[in-house]
Each structure stands twice: as structure tokens, then as C-alpha cells.
């Protein structure tokens, strides 16, 4: 699989591509599904999970599917109710070490069997050359939702807990890691070819706090999930200030947001990991020739990496024109072609 090979730094025939949030509201067929059911109902129905996962691959020549779910799905299984209104809302946030200790450690098959079934069915239906990606939120990012009770601008509750009671906060992260590691392992057992750990809010920390809290918690998940031939991708949104630390996550491939210069990031990461990214999602709104230029420049920069998976630097925006996605995927594959010497053939 081209995608797995790039993640592991093996030769590829061209640059693989998939897009964060490639299943979602910019697709008319996704909006049609959502007219009948809520987002949570979709996530919990294996038939709908399979359908939503495969929708973008019917339209575009993507190298990977990502299982349709949400990072907050295992939170419910930990005993904390989650609503989507449509933004996530957790009416009973976790604000103390006692509450953190009482978080349930779910049984992935019993409590989130709908997801594992969805993965097994997608893997059967998918072209063998395309990878299926499983995923989970990183402990710090999940902690922000648990502690804030939803999204946040300044993460006041989380960051004040962290400074008041650093050991208690580390205990919360450890508890979340103990839930997330088996959840990701179960996804691999069910048929996922790779997993991505999303640390969407870790870029909001000082570099020291990132190294003290977010990174070790992510690493503890990654080391328990690592398996021969199954790449782990670690995506930190807003990673510019901690680029040199990312390799210590132990991930095979580092997902980069659109605020970092890809060439610079590759120079700093060197041969220690592959990279994934990092087109600005808004570039998909550019005139086609301009979009092609932006894509080509990232594909060229990516050649210096151990391996490069093309992606956006964050999720697809819901108003994105389908023609932009079409142009992007085509241009990545056209521009990314390696000569025989490079592929070792
Ligand atoms: O990438 C994919 O196509 C797979 C599915 C996926 C979703 N969420 C579906 C979704 C993935 C990988 C996620 C991850 C996720 N969810 C993250 C990390 C990635 C990132 O964005 O940095 C985060 C922070 C969340 C939490 C979340 N879920 C928010 C903040 C929202 C509301 C905002 C929004 O975009 O509507 C969601 C809902 C959500 N997750 C939707 C989808 C398709 C929209 C639900 C709908 O149909 O109304």
C-alpha cells in the first residue's frame, strides 16, 4: 500500500494522499445521509459508518480511507455523556482527581463494537491497494474536552488544573491513555492498516508544558499500539514551537498543520520519521492553477522527507468545492511520480 509505505519510509511510485475530514458535510451524499439521522446515530450504526467512510473514495482517487467516527466516541464509553449540538458538549465535565480516577476503562469490543464492526466491513469492501486508517484523540486533547465540558478558546479549566495540581492532571492523562491504547489496538485487530492520534489542542501549550504533559501521554499510547508494519501517525495542530520534540512521540509519521513550513520541518525531523501534510484547507478555494501551484510546491518539498503523505494541514472546511478536492488529488499523484531509480525498480 502506497500510503503505508510512505509512512514507514519505504519507496513509493508516487506521493499518497488523503484528507483529514474527507468524510463530512462538504459531500452532498453525506448531507443526504445526515438528513435522516443525527451525527451520533451515524457513528453508532456500522452500516452508516461503512457508507460514510467509503463516500469520499467513490468520488476521489484517495490512497486511504479514515474510519467514520469522532475522537469523543470513546469518552462516552468512559462514562461521560457527550452531545453534538452540533459542537461537542459534555454536560458533566471532569474537574477533580477523584472524578478522573472514576473514569471507566472501556472494553473496546463490548462498548464500541459498532466501530470495530465498521472497520472490519470497510476493510473487506476496500480496494486492497487503499489503506484504512483508525484513529483516536490524544490524551491531552481528550482531556481538554473532558475538563472544559466542550470546546474552548483559552482552555481555562484545563490549564489552571495543570498549574495547580500537575500530578493530578498527569493522573488524568494517564487514565485517558489507559482507555485509548486498547481502543486503538482493537481497531488494528479489526483491520485498520494504520492509526492516527489527533492532538488538536496540544499546540496551545507552552513548549515546556507540551513536553511535560501532552507528549509523554501521547507517547505512552503510541508505544502500546505500535506493531510491525502498522504505522502510527501523530498529528499536533500548532506544532511550530515543538517541531524538534515530535520525533520523541515514537510515531512513524508526523502530521503537520498548515502553519509550519514543510521544507523546514523536514530538515529538522531528518530521517527520523515520515511527514504528513500540510496544505492550508482554504487553498481548496483558490483558482485551479493557483491550487495546482501550491500542491506542486508541497509535493516537491516532500521529496526531501524520509516519506511524505500529502494531506491538508487541518480538516476539510464544510463549504469546500468538490472540484478543488478533485484537482488536489490529481495534482499530487501527477507531481509526485518517482523515477525508477528512486523506487528501486
Ligand atoms: O476525518 C474524517 O473524515 C473521519 C471522521 C472524523 C470526524 N471527526 C467526523 C466528524 C475525525 C477524524 C474527527 C476528529 C475530531 N473530532 C477532532 C480532531 C481533528 C481536528 O479537527 O483537529 C476533533 C477536535 C473532533 C471534535 C469535533 N467533532 C468537533 C469540534 C465537531 C464539531 C465541529 C464540526 O466540524 O462540526 C465534531 C463533529 C464532527 N466530527 C462532524 C464530523 C463529520 C460533523 C458532524 C455533523 O455531521 O454535523
PDB file of N, CA and C in Angstrom, residues 32 36 252:
ATOM      1  N   UNK A  32     -26.967  14.178   2.622  1.00  0.00           N
ATOM      2  CA  UNK A  32     -28.211  13.416   2.408  1.00  0.00           C
ATOM      3  C   UNK A  32     -28.390  12.371   3.505  1.00  0.00           C
ATOM      4  N   UNK A  36     -31.410  12.258   7.659  1.00  0.00           N
ATOM      5  CA  UNK A  36     -32.254  11.250   8.307  1.00  0.00           C
ATOM      6  C   UNK A  36     -31.817  10.889   9.721  1.00  0.00           C
ATOM      7  N   UNK A 252       5.661   6.840  13.589  1.00  0.00           N
ATOM      8  CA  UNK A 252       6.345   6.599  12.313  1.00  0.00           C
ATOM      9  C   UNK A 252       6.233   7.805  11.402  1.00  0.00           C
TER      10      UNK A 252
END
